[in-house]
Coordinates of C-alpha atoms in Angstrom, one line a residue:
M1 CA 2.6 -6.2 -11.1
S2 CA 3.0 -7.5 -14.6
D3 CA 0.8 -6.5 -17.5
T4 CA -1.2 -9.7 -17.9
P5 CA -4.9 -10.1 -19.0
E6 CA -5.7 -10.1 -15.3
H7 CA -3.8 -7.0 -14.3
V8 CA -2.4 -3.8 -15.8
T9 CA 0.3 -2.1 -13.9
V10 CA -0.9 1.3 -12.6
M11 CA 1.3 4.4 -13.4
L12 CA 4.1 2.1 -14.6
H13 CA 6.3 4.6 -16.4
E14 CA 5.5 7.6 -14.1
A15 CA 6.4 5.7 -10.9
V16 CA 9.7 4.3 -12.3
D17 CA 10.6 7.6 -14.0
A18 CA 10.3 9.2 -10.6
L19 CA 13.1 7.0 -9.3
N20 CA 15.6 8.7 -11.7
I21 CA 17.3 5.3 -12.2
R22 CA 21.1 5.2 -11.8
P23 CA 22.2 2.2 -14.0
D24 CA 24.6 0.8 -11.3
G25 CA 22.3 1.6 -8.4
V26 CA 20.5 -0.5 -5.8
Y27 CA 16.7 -0.3 -5.9
V28 CA 13.8 -1.7 -4.0
D29 CA 10.3 -2.7 -5.1
G30 CA 8.7 -2.8 -1.7
T31 CA 5.5 -4.2 -3.1
F32 CA 6.4 -6.6 -6.0
G33 CA 2.8 -7.7 -6.9
R34 CA 3.3 -9.3 -10.3
G35 CA 6.5 -7.4 -11.1
G36 CA 5.5 -4.8 -13.7
H37 CA 7.4 -2.0 -12.0
S38 CA 10.3 -4.3 -11.2
R39 CA 10.7 -5.4 -14.8
L40 CA 10.9 -1.8 -16.0
I41 CA 13.4 -0.9 -13.3
L42 CA 15.6 -3.9 -14.4
S43 CA 15.4 -2.7 -18.0
R44 CA 17.2 0.5 -16.9
L45 CA 19.9 -1.1 -14.7
S46 CA 23.3 -2.2 -15.8
E47 CA 24.7 -5.6 -15.0
R48 CA 26.1 -4.1 -11.8
G49 CA 22.7 -2.8 -10.7
R50 CA 20.7 -4.6 -8.1
L51 CA 16.9 -4.9 -7.4
W52 CA 15.5 -6.1 -4.1
V53 CA 11.8 -7.1 -4.1
F54 CA 9.6 -7.6 -1.1
D55 CA 6.0 -9.0 -0.9
K56 CA 3.9 -10.8 1.7
D57 CA 1.8 -12.6 -0.9
L58 CA 3.1 -16.2 -1.6
R59 CA 1.7 -16.0 -5.2
A60 CA 3.6 -12.8 -5.9
I61 CA 6.7 -14.3 -4.4
A62 CA 6.4 -17.3 -6.7
V63 CA 6.4 -14.9 -9.7
A64 CA 9.4 -13.0 -8.2
K65 CA 11.4 -16.2 -7.7
E66 CA 10.8 -17.1 -11.4
L67 CA 12.2 -13.7 -12.3
A68 CA 15.2 -14.1 -10.0
A69 CA 16.0 -17.5 -11.5
R70 CA 16.5 -15.8 -14.8
D71 CA 18.2 -12.6 -13.6
A72 CA 20.9 -12.6 -10.9
R73 CA 20.4 -8.9 -10.2
V74 CA 17.1 -9.8 -8.4
H75 CA 16.9 -10.6 -4.7
V76 CA 13.6 -11.8 -3.3
V77 CA 12.2 -11.5 0.2
H78 CA 8.9 -13.0 1.3
D79 CA 8.1 -10.5 3.9
S80 CA 6.8 -7.0 4.4
F81 CA 9.1 -4.1 3.4
T82 CA 9.2 -3.3 7.2
S83 CA 11.9 -6.0 7.4
V84 CA 14.2 -4.2 5.0
S85 CA 16.8 -3.3 7.6
Q86 CA 17.5 -7.0 7.9
Y87 CA 18.7 -7.1 4.3
L88 CA 19.9 -3.6 3.4
Q89 CA 22.1 -1.1 5.2
A90 CA 21.1 2.4 6.1
D91 CA 21.9 4.9 3.4
G92 CA 22.6 2.1 0.9
V93 CA 19.6 2.3 -1.5
D94 CA 19.2 4.6 -4.5
G95 CA 15.4 4.3 -4.8
V96 CA 12.4 2.7 -3.2
L97 CA 9.1 2.2 -5.0
L98 CA 5.9 1.3 -3.1
D99 CA 2.6 0.4 -4.9
L100 CA 0.2 0.3 -2.0
G101 CA -3.0 -1.6 -1.3
V102 CA -4.5 -4.7 -2.7
S103 CA -3.7 -5.8 -6.3
S104 CA -6.0 -6.9 -9.1
P105 CA -4.9 -10.5 -8.9
Q106 CA -5.8 -10.6 -5.2
I107 CA -9.2 -9.0 -5.8
D108 CA -10.0 -11.2 -8.8
D109 CA -9.2 -14.4 -7.0
A110 CA -12.3 -15.5 -5.2
E111 CA -10.4 -17.8 -2.9
R112 CA -8.5 -14.8 -1.4
G113 CA -11.8 -13.3 0.0
F114 CA -11.0 -9.7 -0.8
S115 CA -14.0 -9.0 -3.0
F116 CA -17.8 -9.1 -2.7
R117 CA -18.1 -9.6 -6.5
F118 CA -17.3 -13.3 -6.0
D119 CA -18.4 -15.7 -3.4
G120 CA -15.3 -17.0 -1.6
P121 CA -13.9 -17.8 1.9
L122 CA -13.8 -14.7 4.0
D123 CA -10.0 -14.4 4.3
M124 CA -8.5 -11.0 3.1
R125 CA -5.0 -11.7 4.4
M126 CA -2.2 -10.4 2.1
D127 CA -0.1 -13.3 3.5
D128 CA -2.5 -16.2 3.9
S129 CA 0.2 -18.4 5.4
K130 CA 0.0 -16.7 8.7
G131 CA -2.1 -14.3 10.8
V132 CA -5.8 -14.1 11.5
S133 CA -8.4 -14.2 8.6
A134 CA -11.2 -11.7 8.3
A135 CA -13.6 -14.5 9.3
K136 CA -11.8 -15.1 12.6
W137 CA -11.3 -11.4 13.2
I138 CA -15.0 -10.7 12.7
A139 CA -15.9 -13.6 15.0
Q140 CA -14.1 -12.1 18.0
V141 CA -13.9 -8.3 17.6
E142 CA -16.0 -6.2 20.0
E143 CA -18.9 -4.3 18.4
S144 CA -17.5 -0.9 19.4
E145 CA -14.1 -1.7 17.9
L146 CA -15.7 -3.0 14.7
A147 CA -17.8 0.2 14.4
G148 CA -14.7 2.3 14.9
V149 CA -12.7 0.4 12.2
I150 CA -15.6 0.7 9.7
K151 CA -15.9 4.4 10.4
E152 CA -12.2 5.3 10.4
Y153 CA -10.9 2.9 7.7
G154 CA -13.9 2.8 5.5
E155 CA -15.2 6.3 6.2
E156 CA -18.6 4.7 6.3
R157 CA -21.4 6.8 7.9
Y158 CA -23.5 3.8 8.7
A159 CA -20.7 2.1 10.6
K160 CA -22.6 1.7 13.9
A161 CA -25.6 0.1 12.2
I162 CA -23.3 -2.2 10.2
A163 CA -21.4 -3.3 13.2
R164 CA -24.6 -3.9 15.2
A165 CA -26.0 -6.1 12.4
I166 CA -22.8 -8.1 12.0
V167 CA -22.5 -8.8 15.7
A168 CA -26.2 -9.8 15.9
R169 CA -25.9 -12.1 12.9
R170 CA -22.7 -13.8 14.1
L171 CA -24.5 -14.9 17.3
V172 CA -26.8 -17.0 15.1
K173 CA -24.3 -18.1 12.5
P174 CA -20.6 -17.2 12.0
F175 CA -19.5 -15.4 8.8
E176 CA -17.5 -17.6 6.5
R177 CA -18.2 -16.4 3.0
T178 CA -17.7 -13.0 1.3
L179 CA -21.2 -12.7 -0.2
D180 CA -22.8 -13.5 3.1
L181 CA -21.1 -10.6 4.8
A182 CA -21.7 -8.3 1.8
Q183 CA -25.5 -9.0 2.0
V184 CA -25.7 -8.2 5.7
V185 CA -23.7 -5.0 5.2
A186 CA -25.8 -3.9 2.2
A187 CA -29.0 -4.3 4.1
Q188 CA -27.8 -1.5 6.5
I189 CA -27.0 1.1 3.8
R190 CA -29.6 3.7 2.9
G191 CA -28.3 5.2 -0.3
F192 CA -24.8 4.8 -1.7
E193 CA -22.6 6.2 -4.4
K194 CA -23.7 5.4 -7.9
G195 CA -21.6 2.6 -9.4
Q196 CA -20.3 1.5 -6.0
H197 CA -21.4 -1.6 -4.1
P198 CA -22.8 -0.7 -0.7
A199 CA -20.3 -3.1 1.0
T200 CA -17.3 -1.4 -0.6
R201 CA -16.3 0.8 2.3
T202 CA -16.8 -2.0 4.9
F203 CA -14.8 -4.5 3.0
Q204 CA -11.9 -2.0 2.6
A205 CA -12.0 -1.2 6.3
I206 CA -11.9 -4.9 7.4
R207 CA -9.1 -5.6 5.0
I208 CA -7.1 -2.7 6.3
A209 CA -7.6 -3.9 9.9
V210 CA -6.8 -7.5 9.2
N211 CA -3.5 -6.6 7.5
R212 CA -2.7 -3.6 9.7
E213 CA -2.1 -1.7 6.5
L214 CA -2.0 1.8 7.8
D215 CA 0.2 1.1 10.8
E216 CA 2.5 -0.9 8.5
L217 CA 2.6 2.0 6.0
D218 CA 3.8 4.4 8.7
E219 CA 6.6 2.0 9.5
V220 CA 7.4 1.3 5.9
L221 CA 7.9 5.0 5.1
E222 CA 10.3 5.5 8.0
K223 CA 12.2 2.4 6.9
A224 CA 12.4 3.7 3.3
L225 CA 13.8 7.0 4.5
A226 CA 16.4 5.2 6.6
V227 CA 17.8 3.0 3.8
L228 CA 17.8 5.7 1.1
K229 CA 21.1 7.3 0.1
A230 CA 21.5 11.0 -0.3
Q231 CA 19.6 12.0 -3.5
G232 CA 17.9 8.6 -3.4
R233 CA 14.2 8.7 -4.5
L234 CA 11.0 7.6 -2.9
S235 CA 8.1 6.8 -5.3
V236 CA 4.8 5.9 -3.7
I237 CA 1.4 5.0 -5.3
S238 CA -1.6 5.1 -3.1
F239 CA -5.2 4.2 -3.9
H240 CA -7.4 5.8 -1.3
S241 CA -7.4 9.0 0.8
L242 CA -6.3 7.2 4.0
E243 CA -3.1 6.0 2.4
D244 CA -2.4 9.2 0.5
R245 CA -2.9 11.4 3.5
R246 CA -0.3 9.4 5.4
V247 CA 2.2 9.6 2.6
K248 CA 1.6 13.3 2.2
Q249 CA 2.0 14.0 5.9
F250 CA 5.2 11.9 6.1
I251 CA 6.9 13.8 3.2
A252 CA 5.8 17.1 4.7
R253 CA 7.1 16.2 8.1
Y254 CA 10.6 15.8 6.7
A255 CA 10.4 18.4 3.9
K256 CA 9.1 21.4 5.9
H257 CA 10.2 23.0 9.1
D258 CA 7.8 22.9 12.0
K259 CA 5.7 26.1 12.1
S260 CA 6.7 26.8 15.7
L261 CA 10.2 27.5 14.5
S262 CA 9.1 30.5 12.6
R263 CA 8.3 32.2 16.0
L264 CA 11.9 31.8 17.1
P265 CA 14.7 34.3 16.4
L266 CA 16.7 31.8 14.1
R267 CA 18.6 32.5 11.0
E268 CA 18.1 30.2 8.1
D269 CA 21.5 28.5 8.7
Q270 CA 20.4 27.8 12.3
L271 CA 17.3 25.8 11.3
P272 CA 17.6 22.0 11.5
P273 CA 18.4 20.3 8.2
L274 CA 15.5 18.9 6.2
L275 CA 15.8 15.2 5.3
L276 CA 13.5 15.3 2.3
T277 CA 12.6 17.4 -0.7
A278 CA 9.1 17.0 -2.0
L279 CA 9.1 16.5 -5.7
G280 CA 5.3 16.7 -6.3
K281 CA 2.5 14.3 -7.1
A282 CA 0.8 13.0 -10.1
K283 CA -2.4 11.1 -11.1
A284 CA -3.1 8.6 -13.8
S285 CA -3.6 10.1 -17.2
V286 CA -7.1 10.3 -18.8
A287 CA -5.9 7.7 -21.3
E288 CA -4.8 5.3 -18.6
V289 CA -8.1 5.7 -16.6
E290 CA -10.1 4.9 -19.8
M291 CA -8.0 1.8 -20.4
N292 CA -7.9 0.8 -16.7
P293 CA -10.6 2.3 -14.5
R294 CA -8.9 0.9 -11.4
S295 CA -6.2 3.6 -11.9
R296 CA -8.7 6.4 -11.3
S297 CA -8.0 6.8 -7.6
A298 CA -4.2 6.3 -7.9
V299 CA -2.0 9.1 -6.6
L300 CA 1.8 9.1 -7.0
R301 CA 3.9 11.1 -4.6
I302 CA 7.7 11.6 -5.0
A303 CA 10.4 12.8 -2.7
E304 CA 14.2 12.9 -2.7
K305 CA 16.5 12.4 0.4
N306 CA 18.7 15.4 1.0
P307 CA 22.4 15.2 1.8
L308 CA 23.2 16.0 5.4
P309 CA 25.3 19.1 5.9
I310 CA 28.9 18.5 6.6

């Protein structure tokens, strides 16, 4: 995502530094956004280096194509990073960067329907050229499923009351606008975090469900591991605990042996090889948070793919 008046790239240098760029390498920005991370990667690549960028958002892809028109090292794919195996071979990539979640340009565009701060059509799709909008999803989802989504993906304690109110209201009039939904949700909340809109958790939950964000994240991480070369780096920025927990668990699954193996009479050289080495995590600096409050919740996790034993 580029540094424009509408958006400031989160953890720009930290995320790119984590890739340990090889000038002639092949890199992937799996969530291009507005290209801030991509442009910094390109500044560190030689003429032989290559950068593949993926995004589901047509507006992001338009920016990416403009960049590619000026720089032959850039290859653009309008799709989720889950499609990476169609374009890049296994063990063929030196680094993958993933900047998860919704971007500031998406939030700040009322027509995208991501935010309750502006009145707009209730859409929320990352790729609004296909799929089911939030309005259509809300119109057909069962009350029990809706409550489960709001509780699990939004970690909202009033999930049942919110789901009941939404279902009761849609019988009278379907939801079509963001502020309409936000008002119905807010009426069910008895107390909420200072500085946080009462509909925040519900909007997050519905957005995650509409875009299958967590299911896709699990798939994306596995695809990233498959395409990385030995000593290739994975750099992932997440913005809420549900994402970060999945990234943390994924890295641990491939960087640590199962605890059950410790009960077996195995020598160290008999243990199965570990595919990843965890290289730690970082959060946005105090200075960055002061400049860009949206970076407050960002967590960067880094891992490196291990060479397989000969």
